């Protein structure tokens, strides 16, 4: 089995994929909170209990790949995986993906591109063709743009839906914190409804507006695939998002790991 780890600023997504299978061959998938000061031992302590569930055996893991936007956790997760399974994980980066022929960037400083954005672009090209746009709803709302030649040409990084909501709660004394929920109407009939409308419909309007401008720069519309922890809350209201793939980042990691294993690139 292949262990896939996507370490984000707020949440870490872990998947276990069966060798030889495609997009639907995930034995298990977990989402846990990200501890930014976790040591390799801390990672092991959180990781191993997940493999106690029926049908999952830690002994079946023989390969691994990690995408991390927290540099210190790249080290912690890599060391933990090596200690538990004795395998050196593939660490996703623009350079590694380029060496495998999976990622080409029309970008002044490719080393600046986050590993999650690289993995998203790899998977989007493989699953949806090119051009294609990814919207990843996480701590930040990332938009990745792949042009008709298959090149990553940049995108947008904006505050995520919960990041914006938390800033509102912190800055407005009379606005009580409320969970992100799908509002029934744009016009809220209470403070809580008004906040939910502003947070959710505001995010939808921002994303659709940005995508319209991106289409103008690309010269036309193209598939837009959405992913991330809050993808289902926002995507159903969007007029521009065409597909939803919650496991998109893990899929990009899987494709990269298999390319490295086949000898198309280095770790």
mmCIF file of N, CA and C in Angstrom, residues 49-162:
data_model
loop_
_atom_site.group_PDB
_atom_site.id
_atom_site.type_symbol
_atom_site.label_atom_id
_atom_site.label_comp_id
_atom_site.label_asym_id
_atom_site.label_seq_id
_atom_site.Cartn_x
_atom_site.Cartn_y
_atom_site.Cartn_z
ATOM 1 N N UNK A 49 -2.275 4.838 15.630
ATOM 2 C CA UNK A 49 -3.620 4.404 16.024
ATOM 3 C C UNK A 49 -4.620 4.364 14.865
ATOM 4 N N UNK A 50 -4.377 5.146 13.825
ATOM 5 C CA UNK A 50 -5.286 5.134 12.685
ATOM 6 C C UNK A 50 -5.309 3.761 12.020
ATOM 7 N N UNK A 51 -4.214 3.035 12.134
ATOM 8 C CA UNK A 51 -4.108 1.732 11.486
ATOM 9 C C UNK A 51 -4.673 0.600 12.348
ATOM 10 N N UNK A 52 -5.344 0.962 13.430
ATOM 11 C CA UNK A 52 -5.978 -0.052 14.260
ATOM 12 C C UNK A 52 -7.386 -0.382 13.791
ATOM 13 N N UNK A 53 -7.900 0.393 12.838
ATOM 14 C CA UNK A 53 -9.251 0.134 12.356
ATOM 15 C C UNK A 53 -9.279 -1.156 11.532
ATOM 16 N N UNK A 54 -10.415 -1.845 11.498
ATOM 17 C CA UNK A 54 -10.514 -3.103 10.756
ATOM 18 C C UNK A 54 -10.171 -2.930 9.283
ATOM 19 N N UNK A 55 -9.460 -3.884 8.734
ATOM 20 C CA UNK A 55 -9.144 -3.872 7.311
ATOM 21 C C UNK A 55 -7.905 -3.095 6.944
ATOM 22 N N UNK A 56 -7.258 -2.462 7.936
ATOM 23 C CA UNK A 56 -6.046 -1.687 7.679
ATOM 24 C C UNK A 56 -4.914 -2.267 8.504
ATOM 25 N N UNK A 57 -3.798 -2.531 7.874
ATOM 26 C CA UNK A 57 -2.633 -3.040 8.582
ATOM 27 C C UNK A 57 -1.431 -2.160 8.268
ATOM 28 N N UNK A 58 -0.781 -1.659 9.317
ATOM 29 C CA UNK A 58 0.394 -0.816 9.117
ATOM 30 C C UNK A 58 1.485 -1.560 8.369
ATOM 31 N N UNK A 59 1.519 -2.894 8.536
ATOM 32 C CA UNK A 59 2.552 -3.686 7.890
ATOM 33 C C UNK A 59 2.446 -3.744 6.385
ATOM 34 N N UNK A 60 1.300 -3.313 5.839
ATOM 35 C CA UNK A 60 1.099 -3.359 4.394
ATOM 36 C C UNK A 60 1.660 -2.136 3.678
ATOM 37 N N UNK A 61 2.080 -1.120 4.421
ATOM 38 C CA UNK A 61 2.606 0.095 3.811
ATOM 39 C C UNK A 61 4.049 -0.128 3.372
ATOM 40 N N UNK A 62 4.296 0.037 2.080
ATOM 41 C CA UNK A 62 5.641 -0.158 1.542
ATOM 42 C C UNK A 62 6.159 1.069 0.785
ATOM 43 N N UNK A 63 5.301 2.063 0.587
ATOM 44 C CA UNK A 63 5.693 3.281 -0.123
ATOM 45 C C UNK A 63 4.993 4.451 0.533
ATOM 46 N N UNK A 64 5.527 5.666 0.330
ATOM 47 C CA UNK A 64 4.912 6.842 0.940
ATOM 48 C C UNK A 64 5.262 8.093 0.152
ATOM 49 N N UNK A 65 4.391 9.089 0.248
ATOM 50 C CA UNK A 65 4.636 10.391 -0.372
ATOM 51 C C UNK A 65 4.032 11.466 0.516
ATOM 52 N N UNK A 66 4.725 12.607 0.597
ATOM 53 C CA UNK A 66 4.311 13.691 1.482
ATOM 54 C C UNK A 66 4.305 15.011 0.716
ATOM 55 N N UNK A 67 3.243 15.774 0.897
ATOM 56 C CA UNK A 67 3.199 17.177 0.468
ATOM 57 C C UNK A 67 2.959 18.002 1.720
ATOM 58 N N UNK A 68 3.809 18.976 1.971
ATOM 59 C CA UNK A 68 3.682 19.762 3.190
ATOM 60 C C UNK A 68 3.961 21.230 2.910
ATOM 61 N N UNK A 69 3.087 22.091 3.453
ATOM 62 C CA UNK A 69 3.320 23.538 3.348
ATOM 63 C C UNK A 69 3.953 24.080 4.618
ATOM 64 N N UNK A 70 4.274 23.181 5.556
ATOM 65 C CA UNK A 70 4.950 23.555 6.802
ATOM 66 C C UNK A 70 6.313 22.874 6.793
ATOM 67 N N UNK A 71 7.392 23.595 6.475
ATOM 68 C CA UNK A 71 8.706 22.963 6.294
ATOM 69 C C UNK A 71 9.154 22.067 7.440
ATOM 70 N N UNK A 72 8.933 22.508 8.679
ATOM 71 C CA UNK A 72 9.371 21.687 9.812
ATOM 72 C C UNK A 72 8.619 20.358 9.857
ATOM 73 N N UNK A 73 7.363 20.365 9.421
ATOM 74 C CA UNK A 73 6.575 19.131 9.441
ATOM 75 C C UNK A 73 6.937 18.208 8.282
ATOM 76 N N UNK A 74 7.492 18.756 7.214
ATOM 77 C CA UNK A 74 8.015 17.890 6.152
ATOM 78 C C UNK A 74 9.072 16.961 6.745
ATOM 79 N N UNK A 75 9.927 17.527 7.573
ATOM 80 C CA UNK A 75 10.982 16.748 8.221
ATOM 81 C C UNK A 75 10.389 15.765 9.226
ATOM 82 N N UNK A 76 9.455 16.235 10.059
ATOM 83 C CA UNK A 76 8.874 15.371 11.087
ATOM 84 C C UNK A 76 8.142 14.182 10.484
ATOM 85 N N UNK A 77 7.332 14.442 9.461
ATOM 86 C CA UNK A 77 6.587 13.344 8.837
ATOM 87 C C UNK A 77 7.531 12.392 8.108
ATOM 88 N N UNK A 78 8.513 12.921 7.419
ATOM 89 C CA UNK A 78 9.451 12.068 6.693
ATOM 90 C C UNK A 78 10.213 11.154 7.643
ATOM 91 N N UNK A 79 10.701 11.719 8.752
ATOM 92 C CA UNK A 79 11.455 10.923 9.716
ATOM 93 C C UNK A 79 10.563 9.886 10.385
ATOM 94 N N UNK A 80 9.315 10.267 10.699
ATOM 95 C CA UNK A 80 8.397 9.326 11.333
ATOM 96 C C UNK A 80 8.100 8.151 10.405
ATOM 97 N N UNK A 81 7.860 8.437 9.141
ATOM 98 C CA UNK A 81 7.559 7.370 8.178
ATOM 99 C C UNK A 81 8.764 6.451 8.004
ATOM 100 N N UNK A 82 9.941 7.044 7.923
ATOM 101 C CA UNK A 82 11.147 6.221 7.783
ATOM 102 C C UNK A 82 11.351 5.329 9.010
ATOM 103 N N UNK A 83 11.041 5.859 10.190
ATOM 104 C CA UNK A 83 11.252 5.090 11.410
ATOM 105 C C UNK A 83 10.250 3.948 11.530
ATOM 106 N N UNK A 84 8.997 4.193 11.140
ATOM 107 C CA UNK A 84 7.958 3.178 11.277
ATOM 108 C C UNK A 84 8.048 2.116 10.192
ATOM 109 N N UNK A 85 8.235 2.560 8.944
ATOM 110 C CA UNK A 85 8.148 1.624 7.815
ATOM 111 C C UNK A 85 9.477 1.381 7.094
ATOM 112 N N UNK A 86 10.494 2.152 7.424
ATOM 113 C CA UNK A 86 11.775 1.951 6.777
ATOM 114 C C UNK A 86 11.801 2.363 5.325
ATOM 115 N N UNK A 87 10.891 3.259 4.936
ATOM 116 C CA UNK A 87 10.863 3.746 3.562
ATOM 117 C C UNK A 87 11.060 5.256 3.563
ATOM 118 N N UNK A 88 11.767 5.745 2.579
ATOM 119 C CA UNK A 88 11.959 7.171 2.427
ATOM 120 C C UNK A 88 10.829 7.725 1.562
ATOM 121 N N UNK A 89 9.988 8.596 2.114
ATOM 122 C CA UNK A 89 8.864 9.084 1.329
ATOM 123 C C UNK A 89 9.298 10.034 0.212
ATOM 124 N N UNK A 90 8.557 10.045 -0.861
ATOM 125 C CA UNK A 90 8.716 11.045 -1.906
ATOM 126 C C UNK A 90 8.169 12.357 -1.363
ATOM 127 N N UNK A 91 8.956 13.405 -1.375
ATOM 128 C CA UNK A 91 8.513 14.717 -0.913
ATOM 129 C C UNK A 91 8.188 15.575 -2.135
ATOM 130 N N UNK A 92 6.943 15.942 -2.250
ATOM 131 C CA UNK A 92 6.468 16.664 -3.427
ATOM 132 C C UNK A 92 7.075 18.062 -3.499
ATOM 133 N N UNK A 93 7.538 18.435 -4.675
ATOM 134 C CA UNK A 93 8.020 19.784 -4.946
ATOM 135 C C UNK A 93 7.940 20.011 -6.445
ATOM 136 N N UNK A 94 8.050 21.261 -6.843
ATOM 137 C CA UNK A 94 8.029 21.572 -8.273
ATOM 138 C C UNK A 94 9.197 20.909 -8.991
ATOM 139 N N UNK A 95 10.352 20.869 -8.338
ATOM 140 C CA UNK A 95 11.534 20.284 -8.970
ATOM 141 C C UNK A 95 11.369 18.781 -9.186
ATOM 142 N N UNK A 96 10.937 18.073 -8.147
ATOM 143 C CA UNK A 96 10.757 16.624 -8.268
ATOM 144 C C UNK A 96 9.715 16.309 -9.340
ATOM 145 N N UNK A 97 8.603 17.040 -9.336
ATOM 146 C CA UNK A 97 7.556 16.800 -10.325
ATOM 147 C C UNK A 97 8.025 17.125 -11.731
ATOM 148 N N UNK A 98 8.858 18.155 -11.870
ATOM 149 C CA UNK A 98 9.387 18.509 -13.190
ATOM 150 C C UNK A 98 10.321 17.419 -13.709
ATOM 151 N N UNK A 99 11.149 16.879 -12.826
ATOM 152 C CA UNK A 99 12.063 15.817 -13.228
ATOM 153 C C UNK A 99 11.321 14.574 -13.694
ATOM 154 N N UNK A 100 10.103 14.391 -13.191
ATOM 155 C CA UNK A 100 9.284 13.245 -13.589
ATOM 156 C C UNK A 100 8.468 13.526 -14.849
ATOM 157 N N UNK A 101 8.554 14.747 -15.371
ATOM 158 C CA UNK A 101 7.776 15.100 -16.544
ATOM 159 C C UNK A 101 6.315 15.366 -16.261
ATOM 160 N N UNK A 102 5.989 15.612 -14.983
ATOM 161 C CA UNK A 102 4.600 15.810 -14.594
ATOM 162 C C UNK A 102 4.230 17.278 -14.379
ATOM 163 N N UNK A 103 5.226 18.158 -14.342
ATOM 164 C CA UNK A 103 4.946 19.537 -13.965
ATOM 165 C C UNK A 103 5.886 20.472 -14.703
ATOM 166 N N UNK A 104 5.289 21.394 -15.431
ATOM 167 C CA UNK A 104 6.046 22.420 -16.131
ATOM 168 C C UNK A 104 5.462 23.768 -15.742
ATOM 169 N N UNK A 105 6.300 24.704 -15.415
ATOM 170 C CA UNK A 105 5.806 25.979 -14.906
ATOM 171 C C UNK A 105 6.310 27.150 -15.731
ATOM 172 N N UNK A 106 5.375 28.003 -16.111
ATOM 173 C CA UNK A 106 5.724 29.299 -16.682
ATOM 174 C C UNK A 106 5.632 30.283 -15.525
ATOM 175 N N UNK A 107 6.676 30.293 -14.710
ATOM 176 C CA UNK A 107 6.639 30.957 -13.409
ATOM 177 C C UNK A 107 8.062 31.385 -13.070
ATOM 178 N N UNK A 108 8.266 32.638 -12.676
ATOM 179 C CA UNK A 108 9.634 33.123 -12.461
ATOM 180 C C UNK A 108 10.427 32.343 -11.424
ATOM 181 N N UNK A 109 9.756 31.905 -10.338
ATOM 182 C CA UNK A 109 10.452 31.198 -9.256
ATOM 183 C C UNK A 109 9.674 29.937 -8.891
ATOM 184 N N UNK A 110 9.846 28.864 -9.651
ATOM 185 C CA UNK A 110 9.070 27.636 -9.397
ATOM 186 C C UNK A 110 9.248 27.074 -7.998
ATOM 187 N N UNK A 111 10.409 27.334 -7.367
ATOM 188 C CA UNK A 111 10.643 26.797 -6.025
ATOM 189 C C UNK A 111 9.689 27.401 -4.993
ATOM 190 N N UNK A 112 9.056 28.522 -5.331
ATOM 191 C CA UNK A 112 8.113 29.155 -4.419
ATOM 192 C C UNK A 112 6.744 28.478 -4.430
ATOM 193 N N UNK A 113 6.472 27.650 -5.408
ATOM 194 C CA UNK A 113 5.142 27.055 -5.549
ATOM 195 C C UNK A 113 4.958 25.990 -4.470
ATOM 196 N N UNK A 114 3.906 26.128 -3.682
ATOM 197 C CA UNK A 114 3.655 25.188 -2.599
ATOM 198 C C UNK A 114 3.446 23.773 -3.103
ATOM 199 N N UNK A 115 3.869 22.802 -2.305
ATOM 200 C CA UNK A 115 3.771 21.406 -2.729
ATOM 201 C C UNK A 115 2.333 20.965 -2.936
ATOM 202 N N UNK A 116 1.399 21.532 -2.176
ATOM 203 C CA UNK A 116 -0.002 21.191 -2.379
ATOM 204 C C UNK A 116 -0.501 21.693 -3.733
ATOM 205 N N UNK A 117 -0.023 22.865 -4.153
ATOM 206 C CA UNK A 117 -0.431 23.415 -5.446
ATOM 207 C C UNK A 117 0.168 22.580 -6.582
ATOM 208 N N UNK A 118 1.384 22.092 -6.381
ATOM 209 C CA UNK A 118 2.005 21.226 -7.379
ATOM 210 C C UNK A 118 1.203 19.933 -7.523
ATOM 211 N N UNK A 119 0.864 19.316 -6.399
ATOM 212 C CA UNK A 119 0.096 18.068 -6.430
ATOM 213 C C UNK A 119 -1.277 18.283 -7.060
ATOM 214 N N UNK A 120 -1.929 19.389 -6.719
ATOM 215 C CA UNK A 120 -3.231 19.696 -7.326
ATOM 216 C C UNK A 120 -3.129 19.790 -8.846
ATOM 217 N N UNK A 121 -2.105 20.495 -9.326
ATOM 218 C CA UNK A 121 -1.938 20.686 -10.768
ATOM 219 C C UNK A 121 -1.667 19.358 -11.475
ATOM 220 N N UNK A 122 -0.853 18.507 -10.854
ATOM 221 C CA UNK A 122 -0.561 17.190 -11.442
ATOM 222 C C UNK A 122 -1.844 16.390 -11.607
ATOM 223 N N UNK A 123 -2.641 16.317 -10.539
ATOM 224 C CA UNK A 123 -3.866 15.524 -10.584
ATOM 225 C C UNK A 123 -4.893 16.116 -11.534
ATOM 226 N N UNK A 124 -5.026 17.437 -11.531
ATOM 227 C CA UNK A 124 -6.026 18.073 -12.403
ATOM 228 C C UNK A 124 -5.732 17.797 -13.869
ATOM 229 N N UNK A 125 -4.466 17.889 -14.267
ATOM 230 C CA UNK A 125 -4.092 17.581 -15.655
ATOM 231 C C UNK A 125 -4.427 16.139 -16.000
ATOM 232 N N UNK A 126 -4.100 15.220 -15.081
ATOM 233 C CA UNK A 126 -4.319 13.799 -15.341
ATOM 234 C C UNK A 126 -5.794 13.448 -15.432
ATOM 235 N N UNK A 127 -6.617 14.089 -14.604
ATOM 236 C CA UNK A 127 -8.032 13.727 -14.527
ATOM 237 C C UNK A 127 -8.928 14.530 -15.461
ATOM 238 N N UNK A 128 -8.560 15.778 -15.746
ATOM 239 C CA UNK A 128 -9.466 16.674 -16.465
ATOM 240 C C UNK A 128 -8.867 17.265 -17.732
ATOM 241 N N UNK A 129 -7.607 16.981 -18.023
ATOM 242 C CA UNK A 129 -6.993 17.536 -19.223
ATOM 243 C C UNK A 129 -6.510 18.952 -19.012
ATOM 244 N N UNK A 130 -6.299 19.635 -20.110
ATOM 245 C CA UNK A 130 -5.761 20.998 -20.056
ATOM 246 C C UNK A 130 -6.339 21.836 -21.192
ATOM 247 N N UNK A 131 -6.625 23.093 -20.938
ATOM 248 C CA UNK A 131 -6.404 23.836 -19.689
ATOM 249 C C UNK A 131 -7.364 23.391 -18.589
ATOM 250 N N UNK A 132 -6.989 23.694 -17.365
ATOM 251 C CA UNK A 132 -7.812 23.344 -16.209
ATOM 252 C C UNK A 132 -7.460 24.293 -15.067
ATOM 253 N N UNK A 133 -8.442 24.550 -14.231
ATOM 254 C CA UNK A 133 -8.236 25.409 -13.061
ATOM 255 C C UNK A 133 -8.661 24.634 -11.820
ATOM 256 N N UNK A 134 -7.875 24.755 -10.758
ATOM 257 C CA UNK A 134 -8.184 24.131 -9.473
ATOM 258 C C UNK A 134 -8.508 25.209 -8.458
ATOM 259 N N UNK A 135 -9.560 24.974 -7.670
ATOM 260 C CA UNK A 135 -9.851 25.830 -6.521
ATOM 261 C C UNK A 135 -9.765 24.950 -5.283
ATOM 262 N N UNK A 136 -8.815 25.256 -4.410
ATOM 263 C CA UNK A 136 -8.567 24.457 -3.213
ATOM 264 C C UNK A 136 -8.979 25.275 -1.991
ATOM 265 N N UNK A 137 -10.078 24.815 -1.331
ATOM 266 C CA UNK A 137 -10.622 25.537 -0.190
ATOM 267 C C UNK A 137 -9.998 25.020 1.101
ATOM 268 N N UNK A 138 -9.035 25.760 1.637
ATOM 269 C CA UNK A 138 -8.381 25.373 2.878
ATOM 270 C C UNK A 138 -8.183 26.585 3.761
ATOM 271 N N UNK A 139 -7.092 26.609 4.528
ATOM 272 C CA UNK A 139 -6.761 27.787 5.326
ATOM 273 C C UNK A 139 -6.686 29.013 4.425
ATOM 274 N N UNK A 140 -6.089 28.821 3.257
ATOM 275 C CA UNK A 140 -6.160 29.800 2.168
ATOM 276 C C UNK A 140 -7.023 29.201 1.062
ATOM 277 N N UNK A 141 -7.668 30.049 0.300
ATOM 278 C CA UNK A 141 -8.328 29.595 -0.915
ATOM 279 C C UNK A 141 -7.327 29.775 -2.044
ATOM 280 N N UNK A 142 -6.800 28.657 -2.521
ATOM 281 C CA UNK A 142 -5.821 28.676 -3.602
ATOM 282 C C UNK A 142 -6.497 28.397 -4.934
ATOM 283 N N UNK A 143 -6.119 29.147 -5.934
ATOM 284 C CA UNK A 143 -6.560 28.859 -7.297
ATOM 285 C C UNK A 143 -5.315 28.609 -8.130
ATOM 286 N N UNK A 144 -5.253 27.428 -8.761
ATOM 287 C CA UNK A 144 -4.117 27.053 -9.608
ATOM 288 C C UNK A 144 -4.577 26.998 -11.055
ATOM 289 N N UNK A 145 -3.790 27.575 -11.946
ATOM 290 C CA UNK A 145 -4.170 27.656 -13.358
ATOM 291 C C UNK A 145 -3.151 26.904 -14.207
ATOM 292 N N UNK A 146 -3.646 25.950 -14.980
ATOM 293 C CA UNK A 146 -2.836 25.207 -15.947
ATOM 294 C C UNK A 146 -3.338 25.584 -17.332
ATOM 295 N N UNK A 147 -2.443 26.060 -18.197
ATOM 296 C CA UNK A 147 -2.888 26.553 -19.498
ATOM 297 C C UNK A 147 -3.038 25.415 -20.514
ATOM 298 N N UNK A 148 -3.364 25.781 -21.743
ATOM 299 C CA UNK A 148 -3.632 24.795 -22.787
ATOM 300 C C UNK A 148 -2.402 23.985 -23.165
ATOM 301 N N UNK A 149 -1.217 24.452 -22.817
ATOM 302 C CA UNK A 149 0.023 23.721 -23.083
ATOM 303 C C UNK A 149 0.447 22.855 -21.901
ATOM 304 N N UNK A 150 -0.391 22.821 -20.873
ATOM 305 C CA UNK A 150 -0.090 22.006 -19.708
ATOM 306 C C UNK A 150 0.851 22.645 -18.715
ATOM 307 N N UNK A 151 1.078 23.942 -18.813
ATOM 308 C CA UNK A 151 2.002 24.630 -17.918
ATOM 309 C C UNK A 151 1.254 25.271 -16.748
ATOM 310 N N UNK A 152 1.824 25.143 -15.568
ATOM 311 C CA UNK A 152 1.326 25.893 -14.419
ATOM 312 C C UNK A 152 1.735 27.353 -14.639
ATOM 313 N N UNK A 153 0.747 28.228 -14.748
ATOM 314 C CA UNK A 153 1.053 29.622 -15.072
ATOM 315 C C UNK A 153 0.792 30.575 -13.903
ATOM 316 N N UNK A 154 0.429 30.027 -12.745
ATOM 317 C CA UNK A 154 0.195 30.877 -11.587
ATOM 318 C C UNK A 154 -1.210 30.699 -11.053
ATOM 319 N N UNK A 155 -1.684 31.702 -10.366
ATOM 320 C CA UNK A 155 -3.019 31.606 -9.796
ATOM 321 C C UNK A 155 -3.281 32.679 -8.768
ATOM 322 N N UNK A 156 -4.070 32.296 -7.764
ATOM 323 C CA UNK A 156 -4.515 33.242 -6.741
ATOM 324 C C UNK A 156 -4.381 32.579 -5.377
ATOM 325 N N UNK A 157 -3.935 33.334 -4.388
ATOM 326 C CA UNK A 157 -3.947 32.881 -3.000
ATOM 327 C C UNK A 157 -4.695 33.941 -2.196
ATOM 328 N N UNK A 158 -5.800 33.536 -1.591
ATOM 329 C CA UNK A 158 -6.638 34.460 -0.828
ATOM 330 C C UNK A 158 -6.942 33.848 0.535
ATOM 331 N N UNK A 159 -7.359 34.662 1.504
ATOM 332 C CA UNK A 159 -7.745 34.095 2.801
ATOM 333 C C UNK A 159 -8.841 33.050 2.624
ATOM 334 N N UNK A 160 -8.725 31.941 3.332
ATOM 335 C CA UNK A 160 -9.737 30.899 3.246
ATOM 336 C C UNK A 160 -11.031 31.308 3.921
ATOM 337 N N UNK A 161 -12.058 30.520 3.720
ATOM 338 C CA UNK A 161 -13.379 30.878 4.211
ATOM 339 C C UNK A 161 -13.400 30.974 5.744
ATOM 340 N N UNK A 162 -12.748 30.020 6.432
ATOM 341 C CA UNK A 162 -12.719 30.081 7.893
ATOM 342 C C UNK A 162 -11.729 31.128 8.388
#
